[in-house]
């Protein structure tokens, strides 16, 4: 008897076929109000769930009494009530490694676009306002040789460090839960306190997950510690930052600029003050958003889900304490 799976993120025909060969699949095309209604109607019979960008809390999970496994098409798992999933002994998997390089590329795209004012000046050209040689009023800042400060030295942080060290000759400083000797050896990086990093770095990059500990980590006090010529980059989660404090710091030029791919609320409100600032580059959460990487993530999620439903250990288990073999 095939297991019942509800998919709430569109899959390629190849991956949908792979899933349908092993499970009865209900596809929820989108998370519009109508889509959410269909999802709620499908949950009571679901043994597997696959998707992303949906807050999966106890209220929704209580509609799915037969649920055995959830496969997230994401590395971030802040959308999931992990304690409740674990209490219900529901396996949660994610897709960490396949998106690392692409997300680090996004981080560097924002570093370069923000420092060199690429979006602002490309818009000037497109608007027919390029009428003379560019002068100091439109100059940007150098990236090569500047100090790159990375907050959160996980896979993505390391990939960003690799780009900065080998690609742009940037001295590296970092802050994370604990020092990483291998990272220091490989990139000649220096571990420092959060305060030191904020005071010293030319580029301050957030690459850490949203957790109870990191929620609001960068607020008014932290922006005060940054230098007026520093540039702030966020490719982690918007809620790691006090967005109001960041807006004030940018408006008052306490920092030079910000390159942001994530926001407290997404999509970003059309009337957000961030969109009125010429020293802000805002992208719509494109961290992992390439054809190749999103297909790889979805493939990884399908493999994780099929393994879990077949009684095998998924490759990327977020709550490994549930796995019986782990006790062995
Ligand atoms: C996407 C991400 O938002 O993986 C994550 O945690 O933030 C991005 O890759 C996610 O994959 C949803 O599609």
Coordinates of C-alpha atoms and ligand atoms in Angstrom, one line a residue:
X1 CA 0.0 0.0 0.0
X2 CA 1.6 3.3 -1.1
X3 CA 2.0 5.9 1.5
X4 CA 0.1 9.2 1.2
X5 CA 2.3 12.2 0.5
X6 CA 1.3 15.9 0.3
X7 CA 3.6 18.2 -1.7
X8 CA 3.3 21.9 -1.3
X9 CA 6.2 23.0 -3.4
X10 CA 6.1 22.4 -7.2
X11 CA 8.5 19.7 -8.3
X12 CA 10.0 19.0 -11.7
X13 CA 8.2 16.3 -13.8
X14 CA 11.2 14.0 -13.1
X15 CA 11.0 14.3 -9.4
X16 CA 7.2 14.2 -9.3
X17 CA 7.4 10.9 -11.2
X18 CA 10.0 9.6 -8.8
X19 CA 7.8 10.4 -5.9
X20 CA 4.6 9.0 -7.5
X21 CA 6.3 5.7 -8.2
X22 CA 6.6 5.2 -4.5
X23 CA 3.7 7.2 -3.0
X24 CA 0.2 8.5 -3.6
X25 CA 0.9 12.2 -4.1
X26 CA -1.4 15.2 -3.6
X27 CA 0.1 18.4 -5.0
X28 CA -0.9 21.7 -3.4
X29 CA 0.1 24.2 -6.2
X30 CA 0.5 27.2 -4.0
X31 CA 0.0 28.5 -0.4
X32 CA -2.7 31.0 -1.3
X33 CA -5.8 31.0 1.0
X34 CA -7.4 28.5 -1.4
X35 CA -4.2 26.4 -1.5
X36 CA -4.0 26.4 2.3
X37 CA -7.6 25.2 2.4
X38 CA -6.7 22.3 0.1
X39 CA -3.6 21.6 2.3
X40 CA -5.7 21.5 5.4
X41 CA -8.1 19.1 3.7
X42 CA -5.3 16.8 2.6
X43 CA -3.3 16.7 5.9
X44 CA -5.6 14.2 7.8
X45 CA -4.5 11.4 5.3
X46 CA -0.8 12.5 4.9
X47 CA 2.0 10.2 6.1
X48 CA 4.6 12.4 4.3
X49 CA 5.0 16.1 3.7
X50 CA 7.4 17.9 1.3
X51 CA 7.8 21.6 0.7
X52 CA 9.2 24.9 2.0
X53 CA 8.3 28.4 3.1
X54 CA 5.3 27.3 5.3
X55 CA 5.1 27.8 9.1
X56 CA 4.5 24.2 10.2
X57 CA 3.3 24.5 13.7
X58 CA 1.3 22.4 16.2
X59 CA -2.0 23.7 14.9
X60 CA -1.3 22.5 11.4
X61 CA 0.5 19.3 12.5
X62 CA -2.5 18.4 14.7
X63 CA -4.5 18.1 11.4
X64 CA -2.1 15.3 10.3
X65 CA -2.4 12.4 12.8
X66 CA -0.8 9.9 10.5
X67 CA 2.3 12.1 9.7
X68 CA 5.6 10.1 9.8
X69 CA 8.0 12.4 8.0
X70 CA 8.5 16.0 6.8
X71 CA 11.1 16.8 4.1
X72 CA 11.9 20.5 3.9
X73 CA 13.3 21.9 0.6
X74 CA 15.5 24.3 2.6
X75 CA 18.5 24.3 4.9
X76 CA 16.8 26.7 7.3
X77 CA 14.3 25.0 9.6
X78 CA 13.1 28.0 11.6
X79 CA 9.6 27.4 10.0
X80 CA 9.2 24.2 11.9
X81 CA 8.1 23.5 15.5
X82 CA 10.9 21.0 15.9
X83 CA 10.1 20.2 19.5
X84 CA 6.5 19.3 18.6
X85 CA 7.6 17.3 15.6
X86 CA 10.0 15.3 17.8
X87 CA 7.4 14.9 20.5
X88 CA 5.1 13.4 17.8
X89 CA 8.1 11.3 16.6
X90 CA 7.9 12.8 13.1
X91 CA 11.2 12.8 11.2
X92 CA 12.2 16.2 9.9
X93 CA 14.8 16.5 7.1
X94 CA 16.4 19.4 5.3
X95 CA 18.7 20.0 2.3
X96 CA 22.0 21.5 3.7
X97 CA 25.0 20.8 1.4
X98 CA 23.5 21.2 -2.0
X99 CA 22.8 24.9 -1.6
X100 CA 26.0 26.0 0.1
X101 CA 28.0 27.3 -2.9
X102 CA 25.0 29.0 -4.5
X103 CA 24.1 30.8 -1.3
X104 CA 27.7 31.9 -0.8
X105 CA 27.7 33.2 -4.4
X106 CA 24.6 35.3 -3.5
X107 CA 26.5 36.7 -0.5
X108 CA 29.3 37.8 -2.7
X109 CA 27.0 39.2 -5.3
X110 CA 25.5 41.4 -2.6
X111 CA 29.0 42.4 -1.3
X112 CA 30.1 43.5 -4.8
X113 CA 26.7 45.0 -5.8
X114 CA 26.5 47.0 -2.6
X115 CA 30.1 48.1 -2.4
X116 CA 30.3 49.2 -6.0
X117 CA 26.7 50.6 -6.1
X118 CA 25.9 48.4 -9.1
X119 CA 22.1 48.5 -8.9
X120 CA 22.0 52.3 -8.3
X121 CA 24.3 53.1 -11.2
X122 CA 22.9 50.5 -13.6
X123 CA 19.5 52.2 -12.9
X124 CA 21.0 55.6 -13.7
X125 CA 22.2 54.3 -17.1
X126 CA 18.9 52.7 -17.9
X127 CA 17.1 56.0 -17.0
X128 CA 19.2 57.8 -19.6
X129 CA 21.1 59.8 -16.9
X130 CA 24.6 58.8 -17.9
X131 CA 25.6 62.1 -19.5
X132 CA 29.2 62.5 -18.4
X133 CA 32.1 60.6 -16.8
X134 CA 31.3 59.2 -13.4
X135 CA 32.8 61.3 -10.7
X136 CA 33.4 61.0 -6.9
X137 CA 29.6 61.5 -6.2
X138 CA 29.1 58.0 -7.8
X139 CA 32.2 56.2 -6.6
X140 CA 31.8 53.0 -4.7
X141 CA 34.1 51.2 -2.3
X142 CA 36.8 48.6 -2.9
X143 CA 36.2 45.0 -2.0
X144 CA 39.6 43.4 -2.6
X145 CA 41.9 43.6 0.4
X146 CA 39.1 44.8 2.8
X147 CA 38.4 43.0 6.0
X148 CA 35.6 40.4 5.7
X149 CA 33.8 39.7 9.0
X150 CA 31.6 36.6 9.0
X151 CA 29.0 36.0 11.8
X152 CA 28.2 32.3 11.8
X153 CA 31.0 30.0 10.5
X154 CA 28.9 27.0 9.2
X155 CA 29.0 25.6 5.7
X156 CA 27.8 28.9 4.0
X157 CA 30.1 31.0 6.2
X158 CA 33.1 28.8 5.2
X159 CA 32.1 29.1 1.5
X160 CA 31.9 32.9 1.8
X161 CA 35.3 32.9 3.6
X162 CA 36.8 30.8 0.7
X163 CA 35.6 33.4 -1.8
X164 CA 36.9 36.3 0.3
X165 CA 40.3 34.8 1.0
X166 CA 41.2 33.1 -2.3
X167 CA 39.2 35.3 -4.6
X168 CA 39.6 38.8 -3.2
X169 CA 42.6 38.7 -0.9
X170 CA 40.4 39.8 2.1
X171 CA 41.7 39.4 5.7
X172 CA 39.1 37.3 7.5
X173 CA 37.7 37.7 11.0
X174 CA 34.7 35.6 12.2
X175 CA 32.5 35.1 15.2
X176 CA 30.6 31.8 15.9
X177 CA 29.5 29.6 18.8
X178 CA 33.1 28.3 19.1
X179 CA 36.5 28.8 17.4
X180 CA 37.1 26.8 14.2
X181 CA 40.8 25.9 14.1
X182 CA 40.5 24.3 10.6
X183 CA 38.9 27.5 9.2
X184 CA 41.7 29.6 10.8
X185 CA 44.3 27.4 9.3
X186 CA 42.7 27.2 5.8
X187 CA 41.8 30.9 5.5
X188 CA 44.2 32.5 7.9
X189 CA 41.1 33.7 9.7
X190 CA 40.9 35.2 13.2
X191 CA 38.2 34.3 15.7
X192 CA 36.9 37.3 17.7
X193 CA 34.0 38.5 19.8
X194 CA 30.9 39.8 18.1
X195 CA 31.8 43.3 19.4
X196 CA 35.3 43.2 18.0
X197 CA 34.1 42.0 14.6
X198 CA 31.5 44.7 14.4
X199 CA 34.1 47.4 15.2
X200 CA 36.8 46.0 12.9
X201 CA 35.2 44.5 9.7
X202 CA 34.7 46.5 6.5
X203 CA 32.1 43.9 5.4
X204 CA 29.9 42.4 8.1
X205 CA 28.1 39.2 6.8
X206 CA 25.4 37.3 8.6
X207 CA 25.4 33.6 7.7
X208 CA 23.9 32.0 10.8
X209 CA 20.5 30.2 11.3
X210 CA 17.5 31.9 13.0
X211 CA 17.1 30.4 16.5
X212 CA 15.9 31.6 19.9
X213 CA 19.5 32.6 20.5
X214 CA 20.1 34.5 17.3
X215 CA 16.7 36.2 17.1
X216 CA 17.3 40.0 17.1
X217 CA 21.1 39.4 17.6
X218 CA 21.9 42.6 15.5
X219 CA 20.1 45.6 17.0
X220 CA 20.7 49.3 17.7
X221 CA 23.7 48.6 20.0
X222 CA 25.4 46.4 17.4
X223 CA 24.8 48.9 14.6
X224 CA 26.4 51.6 16.9
X225 CA 29.6 49.5 17.1
X226 CA 29.9 49.4 13.3
X227 CA 32.0 52.0 11.5
X228 CA 30.4 54.6 9.1
X229 CA 32.3 53.0 6.2
X230 CA 31.2 49.4 7.0
X231 CA 28.8 47.5 4.8
X232 CA 26.2 45.1 6.3
X233 CA 25.2 41.9 4.4
X234 CA 22.4 39.6 5.4
X235 CA 21.9 36.2 3.7
X236 CA 20.7 34.4 6.8
X237 CA 17.2 35.3 8.1
X238 CA 15.6 38.7 8.4
X239 CA 14.7 38.2 12.1
X240 CA 18.3 37.9 13.2
X241 CA 18.3 41.7 12.7
X242 CA 16.2 44.4 14.4
X243 CA 15.0 45.8 11.0
X244 CA 13.9 49.2 12.6
X245 CA 17.4 49.7 14.1
X246 CA 19.0 48.8 10.8
X247 CA 16.8 51.3 8.9
X248 CA 17.8 54.0 11.4
X249 CA 21.5 53.2 11.1
X250 CA 21.2 53.4 7.3
X251 CA 19.2 56.6 7.3
X252 CA 21.7 58.2 9.7
X253 CA 24.6 56.9 7.7
X254 CA 26.0 55.1 10.8
X255 CA 26.9 52.4 8.2
X256 CA 27.7 53.0 4.6
X257 CA 25.2 50.5 3.0
X258 CA 23.4 47.2 3.3
X259 CA 23.0 44.3 0.9
X260 CA 19.9 42.3 2.1
X261 CA 18.4 39.1 0.7
X262 CA 16.2 38.4 3.7
X263 CA 13.7 40.5 5.8
X264 CA 11.6 40.4 8.9
X265 CA 8.5 40.0 6.7
X266 CA 8.7 38.4 3.3
X267 CA 7.8 39.5 0.7
X268 CA 9.1 42.9 1.9
X269 CA 6.4 45.4 2.3
X270 CA 6.2 47.6 -0.8
X271 CA 6.2 50.7 1.4
X272 CA 9.2 49.6 3.5
X273 CA 11.6 52.5 4.3
X274 CA 14.4 50.2 3.1
X275 CA 13.2 50.7 -0.5
X276 CA 13.5 54.5 -0.2
X277 CA 17.3 54.3 0.7
X278 CA 19.8 54.5 -2.2
X279 CA 22.4 52.7 0.1
X280 CA 20.4 49.5 0.2
X281 CA 20.5 46.6 -2.3
X282 CA 17.4 44.4 -1.6
X283 CA 16.9 41.1 -3.3
X284 CA 13.9 38.8 -2.9
X285 CA 15.4 35.9 -0.9
X286 CA 17.4 34.5 -3.9
X287 CA 20.0 32.8 -1.7
X288 CA 19.6 29.3 -3.3
X289 CA 17.4 30.4 -6.2
X290 CA 19.2 28.9 -9.3
X291 CA 17.7 26.3 -11.6
X292 CA 20.4 23.9 -10.8
X293 CA 20.4 24.3 -7.0
X294 CA 16.7 24.3 -6.5
X295 CA 16.4 21.1 -8.5
X296 CA 19.2 19.6 -6.4
X297 CA 17.5 20.6 -3.2
X298 CA 14.1 19.2 -4.3
X299 CA 15.9 15.9 -5.3
X300 CA 17.5 15.8 -1.9
X301 CA 14.2 16.4 -0.2
X302 CA 12.5 13.6 -2.2
X303 CA 15.3 11.2 -1.4
X304 CA 15.0 12.1 2.3
X305 CA 11.2 11.6 2.3
X306 CA 11.2 8.3 0.5
X307 CA 13.9 7.0 2.8
X308 CA 12.0 8.0 5.9
X309 CA 8.7 6.5 4.6
X310 CA 10.6 3.3 3.7
X311 CA 11.9 3.0 7.3
X312 CA 15.4 4.0 6.3
X313 CA 17.5 6.9 7.8
X314 CA 17.2 10.0 5.8
X315 CA 20.6 11.5 4.8
X316 CA 19.8 14.9 6.4
X317 CA 17.9 14.4 9.7
X318 CA 17.2 17.5 11.7
X319 CA 16.0 15.5 14.7
X320 CA 18.4 12.5 14.7
X321 CA 17.5 11.7 18.3
X322 CA 14.4 10.1 16.9
X323 CA 16.3 7.6 14.9
X324 CA 16.3 4.2 16.7
X325 CA 19.7 3.2 15.3
X326 CA 21.2 6.4 16.9
X327 CA 20.7 4.8 20.3
X328 CA 22.8 1.7 19.2
Ligands
LIG1 C1 14.9 29.2 0.4 C2 16.5 29.2 2.2 O1 14.2 30.1 1.1 O2 17.3 27.0 2.2 C3 16.9 28.0 2.9 O3 16.8 28.0 4.2 O4 16.3 30.2 2.9 C4 16.4 29.2 0.8 O5 17.1 28.2 0.2 C5 14.3 27.9 0.7 O6 15.0 26.9 0.1 C6 12.8 27.9 0.3 O7 12.6 27.6 -1.0

